[in-house]
Coordinates of C-alpha atoms and ligand atoms in Angstrom, one line a residue:
M1 CA 22.0 -36.7 -6.0
R2 CA 18.8 -35.6 -7.7
R3 CA 18.3 -32.2 -6.1
V4 CA 21.2 -29.9 -5.3
V5 CA 21.7 -26.2 -4.7
A6 CA 25.0 -24.6 -5.5
S7 CA 26.1 -21.0 -4.9
A8 CA 29.0 -18.9 -6.0
P9 CA 30.0 -15.4 -4.9
G10 CA 30.2 -12.2 -7.0
K11 CA 33.5 -10.3 -7.0
V12 CA 35.1 -6.9 -7.3
T13 CA 38.3 -6.5 -9.3
L14 CA 40.5 -4.4 -7.0
F15 CA 43.2 -4.1 -9.6
G16 CA 44.0 -5.2 -13.1
E17 CA 40.9 -5.8 -15.2
H18 CA 41.4 -5.8 -19.0
A19 CA 45.2 -6.2 -18.5
V20 CA 44.6 -9.7 -17.0
V21 CA 43.2 -10.7 -20.4
Y22 CA 46.7 -10.2 -21.8
G23 CA 48.5 -12.2 -19.1
Y24 CA 49.2 -9.4 -16.6
P25 CA 48.4 -10.0 -12.9
A26 CA 45.1 -8.8 -11.4
I27 CA 43.9 -8.8 -7.8
V28 CA 40.3 -9.8 -7.3
A29 CA 38.1 -10.3 -4.2
S30 CA 34.9 -12.3 -3.7
I31 CA 32.0 -10.3 -2.0
D32 CA 29.1 -11.1 0.3
K33 CA 26.6 -11.4 -2.5
R34 CA 26.0 -14.7 -4.3
I35 CA 24.2 -16.4 -7.1
Y36 CA 22.2 -19.6 -6.2
V37 CA 21.5 -22.4 -8.7
N38 CA 19.0 -25.1 -7.8
A39 CA 19.3 -28.2 -10.0
E40 CA 17.0 -31.1 -10.2
L41 CA 17.4 -34.1 -12.6
R42 CA 14.4 -34.7 -14.9
E43 CA 13.0 -38.0 -16.2
D44 CA 13.2 -36.6 -19.8
E45 CA 16.2 -35.1 -21.7
K46 CA 15.1 -31.4 -21.5
I47 CA 17.0 -28.5 -19.9
R48 CA 14.4 -26.2 -18.2
I49 CA 15.7 -22.9 -16.8
N50 CA 13.7 -20.7 -14.4
A51 CA 15.5 -17.5 -14.0
Q52 CA 12.6 -15.2 -13.1
D53 CA 14.3 -14.3 -9.8
L54 CA 17.4 -12.9 -11.6
R55 CA 17.5 -9.4 -10.2
T56 CA 18.2 -6.8 -12.8
S57 CA 18.7 -3.1 -12.4
G58 CA 15.3 -2.5 -14.0
V59 CA 14.0 -0.1 -16.5
I60 CA 16.5 2.4 -18.0
V61 CA 15.2 5.7 -19.2
S62 CA 17.6 7.8 -21.3
I63 CA 17.3 10.9 -23.6
S64 CA 18.9 10.6 -27.0
N65 CA 18.5 13.2 -29.9
G66 CA 15.6 14.8 -27.9
E67 CA 13.7 11.5 -27.7
I68 CA 13.0 9.6 -24.5
Q69 CA 14.2 6.0 -24.8
I70 CA 13.1 3.2 -22.5
T71 CA 15.0 0.0 -22.3
T72 CA 14.9 -2.9 -19.9
D73 CA 17.5 -5.4 -18.6
Y74 CA 15.7 -8.3 -20.2
G75 CA 18.5 -8.8 -22.6
R76 CA 21.0 -9.1 -19.8
T77 CA 18.9 -11.8 -18.2
L78 CA 18.9 -13.6 -21.5
S79 CA 22.6 -13.3 -21.7
A80 CA 23.0 -14.9 -18.2
I81 CA 20.9 -17.8 -19.6
G82 CA 23.4 -18.2 -22.4
Y83 CA 26.1 -19.0 -19.7
L84 CA 23.7 -21.5 -18.0
N85 CA 23.2 -23.4 -21.3
K86 CA 26.9 -23.5 -22.1
A87 CA 27.7 -24.6 -18.6
I88 CA 25.4 -27.6 -19.0
E89 CA 26.7 -28.4 -22.4
L90 CA 30.4 -28.3 -21.5
T91 CA 29.9 -30.2 -18.2
S92 CA 28.1 -32.9 -20.1
E93 CA 30.9 -33.2 -22.7
Y94 CA 33.5 -33.2 -19.9
L95 CA 31.8 -36.0 -17.9
G96 CA 30.5 -37.9 -21.0
V97 CA 27.0 -38.0 -19.6
R98 CA 24.0 -35.9 -20.4
K99 CA 20.7 -35.9 -18.5
G100 CA 17.7 -33.6 -18.5
V101 CA 17.7 -31.0 -15.6
S102 CA 15.6 -28.2 -14.3
L103 CA 17.5 -25.2 -13.1
E104 CA 16.3 -22.3 -10.9
V105 CA 18.6 -19.3 -10.6
R106 CA 18.5 -16.5 -8.0
S107 CA 20.9 -13.6 -7.7
E108 CA 21.6 -11.3 -4.7
M109 CA 23.3 -8.8 -7.0
P110 CA 22.5 -7.0 -10.3
V111 CA 23.3 -9.1 -13.3
G112 CA 25.7 -8.0 -15.9
A113 CA 26.9 -4.9 -14.0
G114 CA 30.6 -6.0 -13.7
L115 CA 30.4 -8.0 -10.5
G116 CA 31.3 -11.3 -12.1
T117 CA 27.7 -12.6 -12.2
S118 CA 28.2 -14.5 -15.5
A119 CA 31.2 -16.4 -13.9
A120 CA 29.2 -17.0 -10.7
V121 CA 26.2 -18.4 -12.7
S122 CA 28.6 -20.6 -14.8
V123 CA 30.5 -22.0 -11.8
A124 CA 27.3 -22.6 -9.6
T125 CA 25.7 -24.4 -12.6
I126 CA 28.7 -26.6 -13.2
A127 CA 28.9 -27.5 -9.5
A128 CA 25.1 -28.2 -9.2
Y129 CA 24.7 -30.2 -12.4
S130 CA 27.8 -32.3 -11.9
T131 CA 26.8 -33.1 -8.3
C132 CA 23.3 -34.1 -9.5
L133 CA 25.0 -36.5 -11.9
G134 CA 26.9 -38.1 -9.1
Y135 CA 30.3 -36.5 -9.7
E136 CA 32.4 -34.6 -7.3
L137 CA 34.5 -32.2 -9.4
S138 CA 37.6 -30.6 -7.8
K139 CA 37.7 -26.8 -7.6
D140 CA 40.4 -26.8 -10.2
E141 CA 38.1 -28.7 -12.6
I142 CA 35.2 -26.4 -11.9
A143 CA 37.2 -23.3 -12.4
R144 CA 38.7 -24.6 -15.6
L145 CA 35.3 -25.6 -17.0
G146 CA 33.9 -22.2 -16.0
W147 CA 36.7 -20.5 -17.9
E148 CA 35.9 -22.6 -21.0
V149 CA 32.2 -21.5 -20.7
E150 CA 33.2 -17.8 -20.5
K151 CA 35.6 -18.1 -23.4
S152 CA 33.0 -19.8 -25.5
V153 CA 30.2 -17.3 -24.8
Q154 CA 32.4 -14.1 -24.8
G155 CA 35.0 -14.9 -27.4
I156 CA 37.9 -13.7 -25.1
A157 CA 38.0 -14.1 -21.3
S158 CA 40.6 -14.3 -18.6
P159 CA 40.3 -17.1 -15.9
M160 CA 39.9 -14.3 -13.3
D161 CA 36.2 -14.2 -12.6
T162 CA 35.6 -18.0 -12.7
S163 CA 38.6 -18.6 -10.4
I164 CA 37.4 -16.2 -7.8
A165 CA 33.8 -17.5 -8.1
T166 CA 35.2 -21.0 -7.4
F167 CA 37.9 -20.4 -4.8
G168 CA 36.7 -17.1 -3.1
G169 CA 38.9 -14.8 -0.9
V170 CA 41.4 -12.4 -2.3
L171 CA 43.5 -13.7 -5.2
K172 CA 46.4 -12.4 -7.2
I173 CA 45.8 -14.1 -10.5
W174 CA 47.4 -14.3 -14.0
F175 CA 47.8 -16.9 -16.7
E176 CA 50.2 -18.0 -19.4
G177 CA 48.7 -20.1 -22.1
S178 CA 46.5 -22.6 -20.3
T179 CA 48.4 -22.4 -17.0
I180 CA 46.5 -20.4 -14.4
Y181 CA 48.5 -18.9 -11.4
R182 CA 46.5 -18.1 -8.3
V183 CA 48.1 -16.7 -5.1
P184 CA 45.8 -16.2 -2.1
L185 CA 46.6 -12.8 -0.5
H186 CA 46.2 -12.3 3.2
V187 CA 44.9 -8.7 3.5
S188 CA 45.8 -7.5 7.0
S189 CA 42.8 -5.1 7.5
E190 CA 39.1 -4.9 6.6
L191 CA 38.4 -3.3 3.2
P192 CA 35.3 -1.2 3.6
L193 CA 34.1 -0.9 0.1
V194 CA 31.1 0.8 -1.4
V195 CA 29.8 -0.5 -4.8
S196 CA 27.8 1.8 -7.0
Y197 CA 26.6 1.0 -10.4
V198 CA 25.1 2.9 -13.3
E199 CA 23.3 1.8 -16.4
R200 CA 25.5 -0.3 -18.6
E201 CA 26.0 1.0 -22.1
K202 CA 28.2 -1.8 -23.3
S203 CA 28.7 -5.4 -22.3
T204 CA 32.0 -6.9 -21.0
R205 CA 32.4 -8.7 -24.4
D206 CA 32.0 -5.3 -26.2
M207 CA 34.6 -3.7 -23.9
V208 CA 37.1 -6.6 -24.2
M209 CA 36.7 -6.4 -28.0
W210 CA 37.2 -2.6 -27.9
V211 CA 40.5 -2.9 -26.1
K212 CA 41.6 -5.6 -28.5
S213 CA 40.9 -3.3 -31.5
L214 CA 42.6 -0.4 -29.9
K215 CA 45.6 -2.6 -29.2
D216 CA 45.7 -3.8 -32.8
K217 CA 45.6 -0.2 -34.0
H218 CA 48.1 1.3 -31.4
P219 CA 50.1 -1.7 -30.2
E220 CA 52.9 0.2 -28.5
L221 CA 50.7 2.7 -26.7
V222 CA 48.2 0.1 -25.5
N223 CA 50.8 -2.4 -24.5
G224 CA 52.4 0.3 -22.4
I225 CA 49.1 1.1 -20.7
L226 CA 48.4 -2.6 -20.0
E227 CA 52.0 -3.1 -18.6
H228 CA 51.4 -0.1 -16.3
I229 CA 48.2 -1.6 -15.1
G230 CA 50.1 -4.8 -14.3
R231 CA 52.7 -2.8 -12.4
T232 CA 50.0 -1.0 -10.4
T233 CA 48.6 -4.4 -9.4
L234 CA 52.1 -5.5 -8.2
E235 CA 52.5 -2.4 -6.1
A236 CA 49.0 -2.8 -4.8
E237 CA 49.8 -6.3 -3.6
K238 CA 52.4 -5.0 -1.2
V239 CA 50.3 -2.3 0.3
L240 CA 47.2 -4.5 0.6
V241 CA 49.2 -7.1 2.5
E242 CA 50.6 -4.4 4.8
G243 CA 47.1 -3.0 5.3
N244 CA 48.1 0.4 4.1
L245 CA 44.7 1.5 2.9
R246 CA 45.7 5.1 2.0
E247 CA 48.2 3.7 -0.5
V248 CA 45.7 1.2 -1.8
G249 CA 43.4 4.1 -2.5
V250 CA 46.1 6.1 -4.4
L251 CA 46.8 3.0 -6.6
M252 CA 43.1 2.5 -7.3
N253 CA 43.0 6.1 -8.6
I254 CA 46.0 5.4 -10.8
N255 CA 44.4 2.2 -12.1
H256 CA 41.2 4.0 -12.9
G257 CA 43.2 6.7 -14.9
L258 CA 44.8 3.9 -16.9
L259 CA 41.5 2.2 -17.6
E260 CA 40.1 5.6 -18.7
A261 CA 43.0 5.9 -21.2
L262 CA 41.9 2.5 -22.6
G263 CA 38.5 4.1 -23.2
V264 CA 36.6 1.6 -21.0
S265 CA 35.1 4.2 -18.6
S266 CA 32.1 6.3 -19.3
R267 CA 30.8 9.8 -18.4
R268 CA 28.4 8.3 -15.8
L269 CA 31.0 6.0 -14.4
N270 CA 33.5 8.9 -14.0
E271 CA 30.8 10.9 -12.3
V272 CA 30.4 8.2 -9.7
V273 CA 34.1 7.6 -9.3
Y274 CA 34.9 11.4 -8.8
T275 CA 31.9 11.9 -6.5
A276 CA 33.3 9.1 -4.3
R277 CA 36.6 10.9 -4.0
M278 CA 35.0 14.2 -3.2
A279 CA 33.0 12.4 -0.4
G280 CA 36.2 11.3 1.2
A281 CA 36.9 7.9 -0.5
L282 CA 40.6 6.9 -0.2
G283 CA 40.4 5.7 -3.8
S284 CA 37.8 4.7 -6.4
K285 CA 37.7 3.1 -9.7
L286 CA 35.5 1.2 -12.2
T287 CA 35.4 -2.5 -11.6
G288 CA 34.9 -5.2 -14.2
G289 CA 34.4 -4.6 -17.9
G290 CA 33.4 -1.0 -17.8
G291 CA 31.3 0.8 -20.4
G292 CA 29.0 1.7 -17.5
G293 CA 28.2 -0.8 -14.7
A294 CA 30.0 -1.1 -11.4
S295 CA 32.6 1.0 -9.6
I296 CA 34.2 0.6 -6.1
A297 CA 35.2 3.1 -3.6
L298 CA 37.5 2.3 -0.6
T299 CA 37.0 4.3 2.6
L300 CA 37.9 4.4 6.2
P301 CA 35.2 2.8 8.4
D302 CA 34.2 6.1 10.0
N303 CA 33.4 7.7 6.6
I304 CA 31.2 4.9 5.2
D305 CA 27.8 6.5 6.0
I306 CA 28.7 9.8 4.4
L307 CA 30.2 8.2 1.3
T308 CA 27.2 5.9 0.8
N309 CA 24.7 8.8 1.2
V310 CA 26.6 11.1 -1.2
L311 CA 26.9 8.4 -3.8
R312 CA 23.1 7.9 -3.6
L313 CA 22.7 11.4 -4.9
V314 CA 24.2 10.4 -8.2
T315 CA 22.9 6.8 -8.6
P316 CA 20.2 4.9 -6.6
H317 CA 22.2 1.7 -7.0
V318 CA 24.7 1.8 -4.1
F319 CA 25.6 -0.9 -1.6
R320 CA 28.3 -1.6 1.0
T321 CA 30.2 -4.8 0.7
N322 CA 32.9 -6.8 2.4
I323 CA 35.2 -9.5 1.3
Q324 CA 33.6 -12.9 1.9
Y325 CA 36.0 -15.8 1.7
E326 CA 33.7 -18.6 0.7
G327 CA 33.9 -19.8 -2.9
V328 CA 31.6 -22.2 -4.6
K329 CA 29.5 -24.2 -2.2
V330 CA 27.2 -27.2 -2.8
N331 CA 24.3 -28.4 -0.6
H332 CA 22.4 -31.6 -1.2
L333 CA 18.7 -31.2 -0.9
S334 CA 17.6 -34.8 -1.3
D335 CA 18.4 -38.1 -3.2
Ligands
PMV1 O1 32.6 -7.3 -16.3 P1 33.0 -8.6 -15.6 O2 32.6 -8.7 -14.1 O3 32.7 -9.8 -16.3 O4 34.7 -8.5 -15.5 C1 35.4 -8.5 -16.7 C2 36.9 -8.4 -16.4 C3 37.8 -8.3 -17.7 O5 39.1 -8.2 -17.3 C4 37.5 -7.0 -18.4 C5 37.6 -9.4 -18.7 C6 38.1 -10.8 -18.3 O6 37.8 -11.8 -18.8 O7 39.0 -10.8 -17.3

């Protein structure tokens, strides 16, 4: 196959981020926003990447020490490109073949906000490139290669994001050494979720490193918090399967408090999380790495308009989402 388009979904971590890095279980769901990677083999050996369609959250204006500072999300786009490059390199090594390829990337969601875009980029690139080369990798192989990409770019990573980008749905996931455990959960009711995001002050890598340093300094305390996050996840599994949304909300709030104790929330994130609760959310929490970025709020369907409108008063970046069960998908464009 010379021309292929592959896509993979973004995700929200319903429970267990950060603790999952240390082997505790997390519950993660794929959402109805995807990343698309078009791949076309080249006659030469070059890797060309066109990522001009990567949507970023734009220009950030902040005031620090009385001075106005303006930054852009350009760096985040560059970081997404790092995952693309690594995905090509590791897939070539795995298959023992390397060919030049032109890649075009498009995202339906903000990049680097905590919605698993780096994993979706990696997984879609592995699927598109390997198909172009004439290989049909299994989902297990794609997820495993994706995890290697994340570990090699980030230093430390759990297999959570790359698993959900590959398999889709709602998964309980944990790992021991190199063994990954994935249990699909059958959630018995709709999960009306509102995602909001604020400017990201730190990357996922920074936040994972921060938790590691805190754990090295205060092992007993931090291990206790991580263990409680793991327990929250296990309690959440039961109420999610029963469709008891009120209890799911309560556990989301507990999970957010534990993440706060780890120091991975921020003033702006807390503002959004608490505003959501004031506007009638059943529960709300940061999602993903933290340090700014995305948060989720769960609500009953009849409150979704109010919740969305109130959240827009504190950040312009608000969208509704639903779980979407489709993982990585490949379409052949031509031979
Ligand atoms: O920020 P995201 O969407 O890449 O999510 C990171 C989730 C962590 O648990 C903090 C890290 C990981 O590798 O699982």
